[in-house]
XYZ file of N, CA, C and O in Angstrom:
880
model
N -64.426 -86.074 22.018
C -63.031 -85.345 22.034
C -62.140 -85.869 20.741
O -62.454 -87.195 20.664
N -61.671 -85.091 20.100
C -60.966 -85.473 18.934
C -59.779 -86.323 19.265
O -58.969 -86.238 20.509
N -59.371 -87.526 18.748
C -58.324 -88.442 18.944
C -57.011 -87.492 18.625
O -57.170 -86.675 17.803
N -56.141 -87.846 19.279
C -54.690 -86.909 19.107
C -53.472 -87.834 18.895
O -53.423 -88.961 19.435
N -53.062 -87.733 17.903
C -51.827 -88.562 17.374
C -50.677 -87.780 17.157
O -50.368 -86.551 16.632
N -49.409 -88.168 17.904
C -48.004 -87.836 17.638
C -47.300 -88.159 16.670
O -46.937 -89.752 16.733
N -46.809 -87.706 15.561
C -45.839 -88.043 14.628
C -44.500 -87.849 15.209
O -44.268 -86.806 15.610
N -43.889 -88.757 15.102
C -42.226 -88.436 15.318
C -41.529 -88.954 14.355
O -41.669 -90.019 13.594
N -40.799 -87.859 13.751
C -40.176 -88.012 12.198
C -38.574 -87.650 12.662
O -38.305 -87.012 13.697
N -37.931 -88.275 11.526
C -36.370 -88.480 12.000
C -35.858 -86.822 11.629
O -36.153 -85.932 10.739
N -34.837 -86.682 12.244
C -34.003 -85.361 12.233
C -32.705 -85.463 11.110
O -31.709 -84.731 10.940
N -32.245 -86.770 10.992
C -31.009 -87.432 10.326
C -30.960 -86.891 9.070
O -31.747 -87.802 8.332
N -30.213 -86.443 8.607
C -30.180 -86.087 6.941
C -29.186 -86.646 6.043
O -29.237 -86.166 4.926
N -27.998 -87.250 6.812
C -26.922 -87.801 6.081
C -26.618 -89.421 6.327
O -26.693 -89.665 7.432
N -26.395 -90.141 5.207
C -25.711 -91.642 5.374
C -24.570 -91.636 5.340
O -23.711 -92.113 6.292
N -24.043 -90.670 4.276
C -22.462 -90.655 4.210
C -22.563 -89.226 3.987
O -23.274 -88.470 3.549
N -21.140 -88.632 3.233
C -21.134 -87.002 3.287
C -21.563 -86.891 1.442
O -22.197 -86.069 1.479
N -21.827 -88.211 0.814
C -22.466 -88.049 -0.676
C -23.868 -88.529 -0.477
O -24.516 -87.989 -1.560
N -24.169 -89.343 0.464
C -25.568 -89.970 0.507
C -26.689 -88.996 1.345
O -26.513 -89.244 2.751
N -27.333 -88.163 0.944
C -28.703 -87.357 2.094
C -29.737 -88.301 2.319
O -30.169 -89.290 1.236
N -30.104 -88.207 3.341
C -31.401 -88.999 3.583
C -32.361 -87.842 4.476
O -32.383 -86.811 4.121
N -33.332 -88.539 4.943
C -34.254 -87.670 5.948
C -35.691 -88.738 6.068
O -35.428 -90.015 6.226
N -36.674 -88.163 6.130
C -38.161 -88.958 6.061
C -38.441 -89.094 4.862
O -38.080 -88.386 3.712
N -39.389 -90.151 4.534
C -39.961 -90.662 3.294
C -41.387 -89.762 3.332
O -42.245 -90.168 3.742
N -41.612 -88.915 2.160
C -42.462 -88.281 2.174
C -43.806 -88.936 2.081
O -44.763 -88.625 3.108
N -44.187 -89.812 1.396
C -45.427 -90.584 1.428
C -45.633 -91.313 2.864
O -46.921 -91.164 3.200
N -44.605 -91.587 3.381
C -44.856 -92.340 4.682
C -45.312 -91.391 6.084
O -45.975 -91.699 6.687
N -45.129 -90.015 5.767
C -45.977 -89.212 6.477
C -47.262 -88.158 5.935
O -48.035 -88.401 6.688
N -47.139 -88.037 4.765
C -48.130 -87.387 4.058
C -49.239 -88.287 4.020
O -50.375 -87.760 4.052
N -49.261 -89.441 3.368
C -50.735 -90.240 3.378
C -51.247 -90.520 4.801
O -52.258 -90.260 4.616
N -50.715 -90.720 5.976
C -50.989 -90.934 7.357
C -51.862 -89.470 7.639
O -53.155 -89.722 8.391
N -50.991 -88.720 7.234
C -51.404 -87.361 8.131
C -52.730 -86.867 7.519
O -53.613 -86.363 8.136
N -52.938 -87.087 6.112
C -54.127 -86.521 5.367
C -55.059 -87.590 6.035
O -56.375 -87.165 6.050
N -54.840 -88.864 5.951
C -55.984 -89.895 6.469
C -56.622 -89.640 7.614
O -57.813 -89.498 8.055
N -55.552 -89.261 8.587
C -55.919 -88.776 9.914
C -56.581 -87.631 10.129
O -57.497 -87.423 10.933
N -56.397 -86.227 9.450
C -56.851 -85.107 9.270
C -58.258 -85.089 8.785
O -59.296 -84.603 9.229
N -58.434 -86.154 7.757
C -59.836 -86.422 7.418
C -60.970 -86.799 8.478
O -62.129 -86.284 8.413
N -60.025 -87.523 9.629
C -60.883 -88.159 10.513
C -61.264 -87.112 11.704
O -61.973 -87.313 12.438
N -60.596 -85.874 11.522
C -60.629 -85.064 12.557
C -59.903 -84.943 13.723
O -60.174 -84.358 14.379
N -58.747 -85.811 13.563
C -57.829 -86.044 14.445
C -56.946 -84.939 14.788
O -56.691 -84.121 13.849
N -56.372 -84.497 15.884
C -55.531 -83.516 16.315
C -54.150 -84.204 16.024
O -53.822 -84.716 16.702
N -53.135 -83.387 15.297
C -51.976 -84.216 14.632
C -51.058 -82.846 15.267
O -50.823 -82.030 15.198
N -49.706 -83.958 15.794
C -48.776 -82.896 16.329
C -47.528 -83.650 15.705
O -47.496 -84.716 15.486
N -46.581 -82.703 14.944
C -45.169 -83.322 14.475
C -44.293 -82.723 15.314
O -43.958 -81.766 15.692
N -43.174 -83.953 15.689
C -42.207 -83.840 16.645
C -40.899 -84.599 15.935
O -40.993 -85.361 15.148
N -39.759 -84.456 16.581
C -38.752 -84.874 15.909
C -37.685 -84.840 17.047
O -37.527 -84.290 17.883
N -36.658 -85.623 16.929
C -35.348 -85.900 17.894
C -34.793 -84.379 18.420
O -34.828 -84.341 19.595
N -34.395 -83.754 17.324
C -33.783 -82.511 17.602
C -35.026 -81.145 17.398
O -34.573 -80.122 17.908
N -36.254 -81.513 16.998
C -36.872 -80.296 16.920
C -36.579 -79.495 15.554
O -35.569 -79.731 14.522
N -37.369 -78.371 15.216
C -37.357 -77.633 14.145
C -37.618 -78.296 12.912
O -38.310 -79.258 12.702
N -36.833 -77.684 11.692
C -37.009 -78.275 10.579
C -36.573 -79.766 10.104
O -35.283 -80.193 10.664
N -37.317 -80.636 9.574
C -36.979 -82.052 9.514
C -36.754 -82.275 8.077
O -37.446 -81.625 7.278
N -35.908 -83.109 7.807
C -35.372 -83.277 6.416
C -36.127 -84.259 5.643
O -36.115 -85.378 6.036
N -36.643 -84.035 4.215
C -37.332 -84.850 3.500
C -36.287 -85.493 2.371
O -35.342 -84.967 1.783
N -36.338 -86.871 2.474
C -35.322 -87.561 1.610
C -35.928 -87.299 -0.070
O -36.796 -87.591 -0.552
N -34.826 -86.534 -0.715
C -35.476 -85.957 -1.932
C -35.790 -87.004 -2.852
O -36.389 -86.855 -3.738
N -35.065 -88.396 -2.716
C -35.454 -89.374 -3.634
C -37.187 -89.822 -3.597
O -37.344 -90.505 -3.865
N -37.580 -89.373 -2.175
C -38.821 -89.758 -1.971
C -39.866 -88.684 -2.550
O -41.217 -88.913 -2.598
N -39.558 -87.834 -3.443
C -40.334 -86.802 -3.861
C -40.549 -87.098 -5.554
O -39.353 -86.883 -6.452
N -41.820 -87.363 -5.904
C -41.646 -88.038 -7.164
C -41.962 -86.845 -8.134
O -41.531 -87.014 -9.441
N -42.492 -85.872 -7.564
C -42.359 -84.539 -8.518
C -43.200 -83.516 -8.194
O -43.861 -83.670 -6.908
N -43.363 -82.538 -9.078
C -44.218 -81.154 -8.341
C -45.747 -81.424 -7.740
O -46.088 -80.902 -7.200
N -46.405 -82.575 -8.681
C -47.564 -82.789 -8.120
C -47.730 -83.194 -6.847
O -48.632 -82.858 -5.909
N -46.508 -84.142 -6.494
C -46.716 -84.865 -5.124
C -46.439 -83.713 -4.044
O -46.935 -83.288 -2.791
N -45.509 -82.859 -4.586
C -45.016 -81.718 -3.593
C -46.351 -80.704 -3.352
O -46.559 -80.247 -2.150
N -47.204 -80.327 -4.307
C -48.150 -79.768 -4.312
C -49.362 -80.302 -3.219
O -49.904 -79.528 -2.235
N -49.583 -81.425 -3.748
C -50.589 -82.040 -2.461
C -50.063 -82.395 -1.050
O -51.135 -82.270 -0.280
N -48.684 -82.579 -0.932
C -48.221 -82.611 0.347
C -47.939 -80.886 1.071
O -47.333 -81.060 2.120
N -48.341 -79.994 0.350
C -47.866 -78.590 0.726
C -48.196 -78.399 2.246
O -47.362 -77.890 3.285
N -49.179 -78.850 2.787
C -49.624 -78.588 3.992
C -48.550 -79.360 5.249
O -48.130 -78.550 5.918
N -48.522 -80.478 4.943
C -47.606 -81.275 5.932
C -46.211 -80.795 5.626
O -45.513 -80.661 6.609
N -45.913 -80.668 4.474
C -44.385 -79.825 4.452
C -44.254 -78.678 4.896
O -43.280 -78.503 5.680
N -45.264 -77.693 5.090
C -44.997 -76.735 5.786
C -44.836 -76.732 7.402
O -44.197 -76.189 7.962
N -45.684 -78.020 7.783
C -45.235 -78.220 9.177
C -44.221 -78.966 9.596
O -43.678 -78.773 10.707
N -43.625 -79.413 8.444
C -41.984 -80.030 8.741
C -40.921 -78.771 8.830
O -39.903 -79.303 9.289
N -41.349 -77.716 8.534
C -40.502 -76.669 8.911
C -40.335 -76.452 10.414
O -38.870 -75.958 10.545
N -41.135 -76.661 11.202
C -40.837 -76.327 12.606
C -41.708 -77.315 13.529
O -42.670 -77.326 14.107
N -40.984 -78.750 13.548
C -41.542 -79.529 14.319
C -40.994 -79.292 15.873
O -40.136 -78.606 16.387
N -41.897 -80.040 16.963
C -41.463 -79.884 18.243
C -40.281 -80.741 18.578
O -39.907 -81.776 17.997
N -39.456 -80.306 19.417
C -38.418 -81.265 20.142
C -39.050 -82.383 20.705
O -39.840 -82.072 21.741
N -38.754 -83.731 20.806
C -39.745 -84.665 21.229
C -39.523 -84.532 22.667
O -40.730 -84.776 23.503
N -38.380 -84.201 23.632
C -37.970 -83.912 24.775
C -39.042 -82.891 25.433
O -39.364 -82.868 26.538
N -39.616 -82.114 24.422
C -40.428 -81.187 25.014
C -41.967 -81.576 25.199
O -42.725 -80.863 25.769
N -42.332 -82.551 24.473
C -43.960 -83.115 24.297
C -44.310 -83.767 25.430
O -43.338 -84.569 25.834
N -45.391 -83.544 26.007
C -45.905 -84.359 26.865
C -46.683 -85.302 26.061
O -47.834 -85.457 25.988
N -45.931 -86.423 26.130
C -46.363 -87.555 25.455
C -47.643 -88.311 25.853
O -48.615 -88.566 25.045
N -48.093 -88.097 26.950
C -48.871 -88.810 27.541
C -50.366 -88.372 27.392
O -51.432 -89.035 27.211
N -50.505 -87.158 26.497
C -51.629 -86.514 26.193
C -52.103 -86.898 24.659
O -53.313 -86.874 24.109
N -51.356 -87.849 24.149
C -51.968 -88.476 22.642
C -52.472 -89.845 22.830
O -51.947 -90.873 24.109
N -53.448 -90.375 22.055
C -53.818 -91.610 21.878
C -53.293 -92.546 21.152
O -53.263 -93.579 21.208
N -52.212 -91.849 20.102
C -51.346 -92.771 19.324
C -50.143 -92.022 18.952
O -50.051 -90.990 18.992
N -49.108 -92.943 18.755
C -47.864 -92.309 18.362
C -47.522 -93.239 16.899
O -47.865 -94.300 16.599
N -47.142 -92.208 15.883
C -46.996 -92.734 14.734
C -45.285 -92.378 14.055
O -44.953 -91.075 13.999
N -44.795 -93.426 13.847
C -43.437 -93.317 13.110
C -43.175 -93.453 11.592
O -43.042 -94.614 11.254
N -43.078 -92.156 10.802
C -42.698 -92.810 9.481
C -41.332 -93.084 9.387
O -40.561 -92.753 9.881
N -41.165 -93.627 8.182
C -39.734 -93.972 8.030
C -38.835 -93.141 7.154
O -38.989 -91.852 7.121
N -38.088 -93.488 6.481
C -37.115 -92.940 5.807
C -35.600 -93.577 6.292
O -35.756 -93.974 7.756
N -34.711 -93.709 5.643
C -33.510 -93.962 6.404
C -32.744 -93.354 7.547
O -32.248 -93.635 8.174
N -33.321 -92.152 7.692
C -32.695 -91.240 8.525
C -33.092 -91.645 10.073
O -32.271 -91.887 11.079
N -34.418 -92.534 10.189
C -34.647 -93.038 11.172
C -33.568 -94.294 11.958
O -33.836 -94.586 12.999
N -32.888 -94.836 10.729
C -32.000 -96.036 11.373
C -30.720 -95.246 12.281
O -30.367 -96.342 12.755
N -30.847 -94.208 12.079
C -29.433 -93.426 12.854
C -29.924 -92.842 14.188
O -29.051 -92.590 15.225
N -31.186 -92.133 14.116
C -31.617 -91.531 15.215
C -32.974 -91.615 15.929
O -32.899 -91.305 17.228
N -33.563 -92.971 15.754
C -34.649 -93.493 16.614
C -34.175 -94.542 17.803
O -34.707 -94.424 18.558
N -33.262 -95.370 17.208
C -32.820 -96.530 18.072
C -32.513 -96.420 19.618
O -32.850 -96.597 20.168
N -31.662 -95.209 19.458
C -30.873 -94.837 21.001
C -31.479 -93.691 21.534
O -31.310 -93.140 22.503
N -32.929 -93.369 21.147
C -33.180 -91.955 21.501
C -34.213 -92.407 22.625
O -35.421 -93.020 22.499
N -33.741 -91.989 23.807
C -34.160 -92.217 25.164
C -35.671 -91.782 25.161
O -36.680 -92.499 25.906
N -36.086 -90.360 24.687
C -37.490 -89.807 24.628
C -38.418 -90.683 24.150
O -39.338 -91.167 24.491
N -37.662 -91.212 22.748
C -38.999 -92.240 22.042
C -38.860 -93.440 22.570
O -39.986 -93.925 22.714
N -38.219 -93.720 23.468
C -37.927 -95.430 23.778
C -38.867 -95.150 24.882
O -40.010 -95.915 25.246
N -38.819 -94.309 25.827
C -39.821 -94.398 26.911
C -41.325 -93.696 26.641
O -42.136 -94.263 27.068
N -41.469 -92.877 25.598
C -42.802 -92.751 25.014
C -43.423 -93.942 24.600
O -44.603 -94.334 24.732
N -42.676 -94.753 23.462
C -43.544 -95.990 23.181
C -43.580 -97.026 24.388
O -44.543 -97.936 24.101
N -42.544 -97.143 25.318
C -42.873 -98.147 26.536
C -44.085 -97.633 27.280
O -44.896 -98.375 27.476
N -44.302 -96.703 27.353
C -45.524 -95.876 27.993
C -46.855 -96.110 27.352
O -47.830 -96.604 27.767
N -46.649 -95.972 25.998
C -47.700 -96.427 25.136
C -48.316 -97.795 25.227
O -49.451 -98.269 25.525
N -47.252 -98.594 24.892
C -47.382 -99.803 24.853
C -48.121 -100.536 26.290
O -49.022 -101.455 26.276
N -47.629 -100.015 27.260
C -47.817 -100.244 28.765
C -49.289 -100.263 28.988
O -50.283 -100.480 29.651
N -49.813 -98.869 28.536
C -50.952 -98.248 28.611
C -51.800 -98.618 27.554
O -53.360 -98.354 27.526
N -51.731 -99.627 26.613
C -52.531 -100.228 25.848
C -52.961 -99.228 24.444
O -54.040 -99.295 24.090
N -51.991 -98.162 24.364
C -52.124 -97.047 23.478
C -51.744 -97.506 22.025
O -50.941 -98.420 21.955
N -51.945 -97.211 20.924
C -51.540 -97.392 19.791
C -50.068 -97.150 19.463
O -50.113 -96.032 19.638
N -49.361 -97.784 18.871
C -48.059 -97.550 18.521
C -47.937 -98.038 16.806
O -48.193 -99.383 16.662
N -47.772 -97.248 16.024
C -47.846 -97.610 14.855
C -46.366 -97.066 14.070
O -45.819 -95.938 14.533
N -45.914 -97.908 13.119
C -44.632 -97.796 12.263
C -44.603 -98.187 10.632
O -44.928 -99.256 10.860
N -43.907 -97.403 9.898
C -44.075 -97.765 8.531
C -42.733 -97.895 8.176
O -42.008 -97.002 8.581
N -42.397 -98.875 7.122
C -41.337 -98.965 6.468
C -39.786 -98.920 7.524
O -39.498 -100.219 7.920
N -38.802 -97.934 7.435
C -37.909 -97.905 8.529
C -38.414 -97.549 10.114
O -37.356 -97.446 10.761
N -39.487 -96.933 9.969
C -40.123 -96.501 11.613
C -39.994 -97.500 12.417
O -39.312 -96.901 13.432
N -40.225 -98.878 12.028
C -39.690 -99.756 13.172
C -38.379 -99.634 13.911
O -38.439 -100.506 14.858
N -37.660 -99.056 13.377
C -35.973 -98.960 13.848
C -36.482 -98.140 15.371
O -35.713 -98.448 16.170
N -37.302 -97.571 15.382
C -37.731 -96.795 16.608
C -38.089 -97.968 17.630
O -38.277 -97.518 19.101
N -38.628 -99.134 17.597
C -39.017 -100.225 18.140
C -37.702 -101.187 18.696
O -38.122 -101.942 19.971
N -36.688 -101.147 18.261
C -35.733 -102.282 18.629
C -34.930 -102.219 19.984
O -34.876 -103.182 20.477
N -34.930 -100.904 20.449
C -34.199 -101.028 22.002
C -35.503 -100.887 23.212
O -35.223 -100.676 24.417
N -37.014 -100.836 22.511
C -38.150 -100.735 23.546
C -38.213 -102.060 23.989
O -38.356 -103.139 23.681
N -38.457 -101.875 25.481
C -38.752 -103.218 26.372
C -40.409 -103.098 26.735
O -40.827 -101.974 26.698
N -40.920 -104.143 26.966
C -42.376 -104.472 27.629
C -41.980 -104.412 29.324
O -40.957 -103.983 29.642
N -43.126 -104.761 29.873
C -43.135 -104.521 31.371
C -42.287 -105.505 32.102
O -41.976 -105.183 33.099
N -41.947 -106.654 31.211
C -41.288 -107.491 31.774
C -39.672 -107.435 31.537
O -38.762 -108.162 31.770
N -39.384 -106.388 30.594
C -38.091 -106.185 30.672
C -37.481 -106.953 29.226
O -36.287 -106.935 29.159
N -38.391 -107.496 28.742
C -38.222 -108.310 27.440
C -38.086 -107.326 26.155
O -39.107 -106.289 26.271
N -37.660 -107.426 24.993
C -37.800 -106.639 23.946
C -39.488 -106.479 23.477
O -40.409 -107.445 23.370
N -39.913 -105.459 23.095
C -41.396 -105.253 22.950
C -41.724 -106.070 21.722
O -42.879 -106.598 22.008
N -41.154 -106.435 20.841
C -41.257 -106.884 19.753
C -41.370 -108.245 19.725
O -41.891 -109.134 18.922
N -40.647 -108.948 20.875
C -40.653 -110.482 20.931
C -41.929 -111.187 20.884
O -43.044 -110.914 21.566
N -42.204 -112.113 19.934
C -43.237 -112.869 19.640
C -44.504 -112.275 19.183
O -45.746 -112.575 18.690
N -44.301 -110.793 18.597
C -45.336 -110.199 18.243
C -45.201 -110.091 16.852
O -43.795 -110.199 15.916
N -46.218 -110.177 15.724
C -46.294 -110.113 14.449
C -46.103 -108.683 14.293
O -46.798 -107.822 14.275
N -44.869 -108.403 13.303
C -44.318 -107.097 12.702
C -44.144 -107.342 11.327
O -43.769 -108.469 11.013
N -44.007 -106.267 10.742
C -43.581 -106.180 9.427
C -42.665 -104.493 9.381
O -43.040 -103.786 10.305
N -41.746 -104.631 8.177
C -40.667 -103.782 8.098
C -40.302 -103.707 7.059
O -40.203 -104.867 6.063
N -39.307 -102.824 6.802
C -38.825 -102.805 5.454
C -37.644 -104.028 5.356
O -36.998 -104.177 6.297
N -37.669 -104.584 4.549
C -37.261 -105.970 4.501
C -35.753 -105.986 3.866
O -35.212 -104.937 3.433
N -34.796 -106.623 4.396
C -33.587 -107.061 3.836
C -33.610 -107.005 2.567
O -32.400 -106.600 1.607
N -34.276 -107.716 1.707
C -34.485 -107.903 0.073
C -34.688 -106.333 -0.276
O -33.833 -105.908 -1.246
N -35.430 -105.536 0.390
C -35.746 -104.167 -0.091
C -34.485 -103.274 -0.071
O -34.244 -102.384 -0.424
N -34.223 -103.679 1.336
C -32.691 -102.602 1.598
C -31.783 -103.368 0.598
O -30.701 -102.115 0.132
N -31.514 -104.461 0.230
C -30.419 -104.605 -0.865
C -31.037 -104.105 -2.352
O -29.908 -103.667 -3.129
N -32.333 -103.865 -2.454
C -32.787 -103.481 -3.568
C -32.378 -101.813 -3.976
O -32.191 -101.525 -5.117
N -32.314 -101.587 -2.862
C -31.903 -99.659 -3.255
C -30.302 -99.632 -2.816
O -29.834 -98.472 -2.569
N -29.426 -100.845 -2.547
C -28.074 -100.803 -2.508
C -27.586 -99.936 -1.341
O -26.523 -99.340 -1.361
N -28.275 -100.100 -0.049
C -27.872 -99.254 0.897
C -27.715 -100.301 1.934
O -27.211 -99.899 3.279
N -27.446 -101.522 1.831
C -27.232 -102.467 3.012
C -25.778 -101.937 3.644
O -25.718 -101.906 5.048
N -24.832 -101.979 2.911
C -23.166 -101.648 3.626
C -23.419 -100.237 4.315
O -22.518 -100.188 5.161
N -24.490 -99.327 4.393
C -24.127 -98.176 4.929
C -25.148 -98.117 6.230
O -25.169 -97.022 7.199
N -26.124 -99.113 6.373
C -26.807 -99.231 7.438
C -26.193 -99.425 8.680
O -25.357 -100.531 8.575
N -26.799 -99.054 9.726
C -26.240 -99.470 11.054
C -26.153 -100.859 11.415
O -25.604 -101.653 12.097
N -27.354 -101.434 11.192
C -28.143 -102.837 11.030
C -28.882 -103.085 10.079
O -29.622 -102.094 9.571
N -29.460 -104.200 9.772
C -30.528 -104.654 8.787
C -31.683 -104.514 9.702
O -31.835 -105.198 10.792
N -32.934 -103.758 9.392
C -34.041 -103.824 10.268
C -34.768 -105.329 10.444
O -35.189 -105.786 11.567
N -34.979 -105.644 9.292
C -35.744 -107.188 9.396
C -35.049 -108.009 10.274
O -35.354 -108.638 11.160
N -33.540 -108.215 9.833
C -32.788 -108.944 10.844
C -32.685 -108.802 12.080
O -32.760 -109.530 13.147
N -32.592 -107.436 12.535
C -32.690 -107.014 13.966
C -33.855 -107.646 14.599
O -33.878 -107.810 15.771
N -34.883 -107.222 14.005
C -36.119 -107.492 14.597
C -36.492 -108.845 14.685
O -36.943 -109.522 15.663
N -36.020 -109.704 13.766
C -35.978 -110.991 14.096
C -34.941 -111.771 15.070
O -35.534 -112.671 16.294
N -33.825 -111.219 15.349
C -33.291 -111.325 16.257
C -33.654 -110.968 17.859
O -33.580 -111.490 18.823
N -34.431 -110.191 17.622
C -35.381 -109.555 18.829
C -36.346 -110.255 19.332
O -36.935 -110.166 20.443
N -36.823 -111.357 18.527
C -37.658 -112.346 18.479
C -38.879 -112.059 18.172
O -39.996 -112.783 18.248
N -39.104 -111.065 17.140
C -40.237 -110.705 16.540
C -40.563 -111.780 15.555
O -39.764 -112.495 14.897
N -41.806 -111.854 15.305
C -42.211 -112.872 14.210
C -42.573 -111.772 12.778
O -43.795 -111.345 12.572
N -41.496 -111.513 11.830
C -41.460 -110.778 11.262
C -41.823 -111.387 9.879
O -41.594 -112.198 9.247
N -43.174 -110.756 9.248
C -43.960 -111.308 8.035
C -43.845 -110.421 6.828
O -43.744 -109.305 7.124
N -43.249 -110.977 5.924
C -42.961 -110.287 4.664
C -43.466 -110.665 3.403
O -44.123 -111.773 3.558
N -43.899 -109.794 2.618
C -44.316 -109.973 1.092
C -43.363 -109.614 -0.086
O -42.165 -109.329 0.209
N -43.720 -109.725 -0.997
C -42.873 -109.211 -2.151
C -42.477 -107.899 -2.032
O -43.403 -107.129 -1.493
N -41.027 -107.368 -2.390
C -40.578 -106.103 -2.469
C -41.916 -105.205 -3.221
O -42.322 -105.769 -4.182
N -42.034 -104.125 -2.490
C -42.803 -102.840 -2.750
C -43.947 -103.379 -2.745
O -45.083 -102.488 -3.363
N -44.711 -104.368 -2.220
C -46.012 -104.574 -2.097
C -46.526 -103.991 -0.861
O -45.929 -104.385 0.163
N -47.560 -103.691 -0.845
C -48.322 -103.116 0.321
C -48.380 -104.281 1.314
O -48.743 -105.372 1.130
N -47.982 -104.097 2.716
C -48.025 -105.074 3.656
C -48.145 -104.602 5.041
O -47.359 -103.813 5.573
N -49.219 -105.201 5.960
C -49.526 -104.424 7.259
C -49.531 -105.378 8.366
O -50.239 -106.591 7.811
N -48.902 -105.529 9.595
C -49.169 -106.363 10.430
C -49.637 -105.558 11.671
O -49.565 -104.501 12.123
N -50.898 -106.249 12.135
C -51.338 -105.684 13.946
C -51.440 -106.641 14.744
O -52.042 -107.870 14.389
N -50.704 -106.456 15.656
C -50.862 -107.300 16.933
C -51.265 -106.627 18.097
O -50.291 -105.619 18.767
N -52.272 -106.626 18.355
C -53.088 -105.929 19.481
C -52.923 -104.450 19.198
O -53.722 -104.340 18.318
N -52.232 -103.880 19.735
C -52.044 -102.344 19.456
C -50.861 -101.923 18.785
O -50.720 -100.385 18.481
N -50.141 -102.581 18.500
C -49.022 -102.717 17.427
C -49.248 -102.674 16.014
O -49.635 -103.625 15.651
N -49.071 -101.702 15.170
C -49.409 -101.659 13.618
C -47.999 -101.320 12.981
O -47.556 -100.098 13.361
N -47.605 -102.165 12.327
C -46.334 -101.762 11.267
C -46.607 -102.587 10.012
O -47.522 -103.510 9.577
N -45.772 -101.544 8.994
C -46.096 -101.611 7.671
C -44.728 -101.597 6.848
O -43.794 -101.222 7.625
N -44.631 -102.442 5.921
C -43.317 -103.109 5.363
C -42.591 -101.724 4.447
O -41.221 -102.014 4.505
N -43.245 -101.020 3.915
C -42.680 -100.269 3.011
C -43.293 -99.176 2.568
O -44.640 -98.680 2.896
N -42.978 -97.993 1.846
C -43.836 -96.742 1.252
C -45.185 -97.204 1.222
O -46.348 -96.356 1.165
N -45.150 -98.304 0.055
C -46.899 -98.696 -0.208
C -47.447 -98.948 0.690
O -48.603 -98.855 0.341
N -47.401 -99.306 1.717
C -48.047 -99.616 3.135
C -48.505 -98.532 3.690
O -49.203 -98.809 5.191
N -48.230 -97.413 3.405
C -48.601 -96.174 4.394
C -50.041 -95.974 4.564
O -50.260 -95.843 5.991
N -50.863 -95.862 3.719
C -52.151 -95.782 3.883
C -52.839 -96.944 4.270
O -53.721 -96.512 5.462
N -52.426 -98.080 4.218
C -53.016 -99.405 5.105
C -52.534 -99.097 6.410
O -53.401 -99.571 7.393
N -51.535 -98.850 6.741
C -51.510 -98.779 8.243
C -51.959 -97.472 9.072
O -52.595 -97.776 9.854
N -52.186 -96.390 8.255
C -53.030 -95.423 8.792
C -54.581 -96.137 8.852
O -55.204 -95.555 9.892
N -55.057 -96.868 8.024
C -56.482 -97.325 8.176
C -56.542 -98.252 9.510
O -57.506 -98.237 10.048
N -55.275 -98.999 9.699
C -55.762 -100.068 10.522
C -55.625 -99.006 11.920
O -56.223 -99.470 12.781
N -54.735 -98.012 12.109
C -54.875 -96.970 13.276
C -56.368 -96.540 13.442
O -56.605 -96.828 14.462
N -56.403 -95.997 12.334
C -58.314 -95.569 12.541
C -59.281 -96.482 12.932
O -59.914 -96.167 14.073
N -59.040 -97.858 12.724
C -59.908 -98.633 13.271
C -59.738 -99.139 14.804
O -60.854 -99.023 15.494
N -58.504 -98.980 15.288
C -58.040 -99.205 16.300
C -58.467 -98.093 17.024
O -59.140 -98.181 18.649
N -58.666 -96.863 17.080
C -58.866 -95.653 17.583
C -60.263 -95.662 17.636
O -60.833 -94.903 18.452
N -60.927 -96.150 16.573
C -62.295 -96.004 16.661
C -63.084 -97.219 17.445
O -64.381 -97.083 17.718
């Protein structure tokens, strides 16, 4: 049986009236193609369903758009997360992009899905701002899921570098630390992945392929 992976992608497209956002293309496309090569069955869902917004800053040029053509096509019509039977999947993968900071943390369907995956020992993976989806998830004892766990996520330093600190509802690295996570970081924009049991997290876009590879190891 082919492994099944559920991608959950942000539906949120604006930080302010002037600053548009969405998901970060590499953080979806690189894992998508890595998993496709393994023959996994892939489903794309989002909080609202339908078309999901690509952060225009994540598109390096025509070559990247051409390489990602298949996955971009699938982004035109994602499933609404509340309509997905999440129990059918072996892993859940949360690509980042600043949009996730606004619609992932409070999404009850995402929280419930991650809680059930964690309880069942299934793979939960997130990269860059994707771990925003973990901040309100509890373990079976009612404690924060990330408490005591080794995690990586977009750092406060990287947020400062892109000059969006003042526009974020919270700083992701700081929030994870407040929840008791052991947040491990490397220099800005360097690939970095943490694996703690079946929880796989990556620091930034540069970590996308490495996160996917760790998911593949766990699923095998």
